[in-house]
Amino acid sequence: MTREEIHKNILWGAATAAYQVEGATYCDGKGKNSWDEYYELNHLGYDGDIAVDHYHHVAEDLKLFHEIGLQTYRFSVSWSRILPEGTGEINQKGLEFYDFIVDTLNEYGIEPYLTLYHWDLPLPLLKKGGWLNPEVIDDFLGYCRILFEHFKGRVRLWGTINEPASEVMEGYIQGTHPPQEKNYAHALQVSHHYNLASAAAIKMFHEMGMDGKIGIVLNPMPIDVLEETEDNLKAKKYAYDFMSDWYISPALTGHYPQDMLEFCQKTYGAPKISEEDYKLMEENIGDYLGVNYYMRRVVEAKNLHSDKIEDKFSFVRVPDGKYTKWGWEIYPQGLENLLKQIYNQYGKKEIIISENGIGFDDQADENGFFQDNERISYLKEHVEVVEDLCAQGFDISAYYVWSAIDLLSWTNGYQKRYGLIGVDYNTLERSIKKSGFWYKKFILGEDA
Ligand code: BGP
C-alpha cells in the first residue's frame, strides 16, 4: 500500500469538547452542568466560564480549521445548552449554535463528527443521582433523539459517550471529577450504565434509519511491565482487564471480561446486570470503535492476594522513558501494541483514533508565534504508526489530533496546552501554531 492509497482511506482531523472550548456558560439559555458546579465548589483558580470563548469566536475558529485543511472535526454538544434542565423544554438558541457549526463544516467540506456526551451532565440530572441513577439513561436517550432528528442527514459521524473509563476512575474512584466520589461499587455500576446508555443510543440511531456511523469512544491503555515475572504478568492482566478491557469487551461483544466481572461482583457487589441488559448490549455493537490514545501504563505487582483491585498493582515509571511535565509517557509504539491486542482478541473492527496529542506548556515567542516542535515530533511519530497500521491492514477510518485549538484541560487549567491553534488568554487572539502548519502539509501529503 502506498502512502497515497493509505491517505485515500482515512480522514485527518482534530477534536475538541464543548466544555473545554465554548465558555459562555450562562449565555443564551444554557443550563448549569456538573462542571460549572465543580469549579464553583473547588476554587482551582480557573474554570470554564470563558474557556477559549469558542461560543463567540466560532466562525473564526471554523475558518482556521479550514485553513489548516482539516478533513474532519470532532466536537461535542453541551447537553445543558440544548436542554437546560436535562429534559423537557428545548433551548432553540442551543440548537442554533450547533446548526452553525454543522452547516459551516459541511460548507467547508469538513466532515462533522458529533460526540453526544463529553462529560458535562446537566446539573438537575446530577442532583437526581447522575449516572448512578438508571433513569438518567432514559434522559440521555431523550436528548439523543432530539439531536438525531435535528441533524439527520447533516451529521454522519456520531460518538455516544467519551471515555467512560476516565469518568468512572476520576469521578467515582479518585474523586477528582464530578461527582467527586470514592466508591468502587458506584464506579462499577456507573460504568455499566454508561455502556447501557451507549448501546441504547446505538439502537435508537439504527432504528431511526440514520445515515452514517455511530460508536462509543474509549481510552483503552496498553499495559506493560518492566520485568516479566509471574506476579508482574498477573498484575498486568488485572490492570488491563480493569482499565481497558472492562470497556472494550462490552463495546465489541456486549459482555464484560469474565474473570474481572466475577472478581468485581464478589468484592464490590457490582455491577448488577440483568439479562435484558446483556441483550441490549450484545445486539447493539457500534459501527466502529473510537480509541483515544495518549500513552501506555507500566505496572508491577503489589499485593496480588488482596481482595481489592486497587491493591493488586501499582504504576511504575520507565527509567529511560520519555515523559511530559505532567508525567504522561510518550510511547507511540503503544498505539500499535494496543490495536494489535484488540484485533487479536476480537478480530477486525473499524477503528477511529478519536484523540491523540500532547499537552505541554508551550509559549508563544516575541512575535506571538508558537514554535511547538515537541508537538510536531509527537504527532509525526504517532501518525507514522497509524499509517503503518493501515498498511498492515488495520481498518482505521479517521484520526483526530487533540486538540484543534488550545483549551481548558479539566484539572490542569490553561497551562497545559494541546492545540494546533494557539490562544492568547489575555486577548483571546488565535494563531496557527507551527504544528498547525505542519499538519496542513501532512494532510496534503507534502511533508518530508
Ligand atoms: C481525554 C479527554 C479530553 C482531554 C484529554 C487530555 O481523556 O477526552 O477531554 O482532556 O484527555 O487530558 P488532560 O486535559 O487531562 O491532559
XYZ file of C-alpha atoms in Angstrom, residues 1 7 17 20-21 25 41 48 50 59 100 113 184 191 194 196 204 211 247 306 356 388:
22
model
C 0.000 0.000 0.000
C -4.414 8.563 2.822
C -15.132 19.091 23.548
C -13.296 22.786 27.185
C -13.706 25.403 24.466
C -21.590 29.126 30.468
C -17.054 24.194 44.596
C -14.811 27.019 32.077
C -14.778 31.739 29.309
C -16.922 31.481 12.845
C -23.966 26.939 12.645
C -18.091 14.178 13.988
C -15.869 1.265 43.824
C -19.571 2.024 34.125
C -22.621 4.200 30.523
C -26.216 0.647 28.549
C -32.080 4.272 18.503
C -27.208 7.787 7.686
C -14.785 -1.155 28.357
C -5.622 -8.640 48.308
C -4.199 11.747 20.113
C 1.946 1.743 9.307
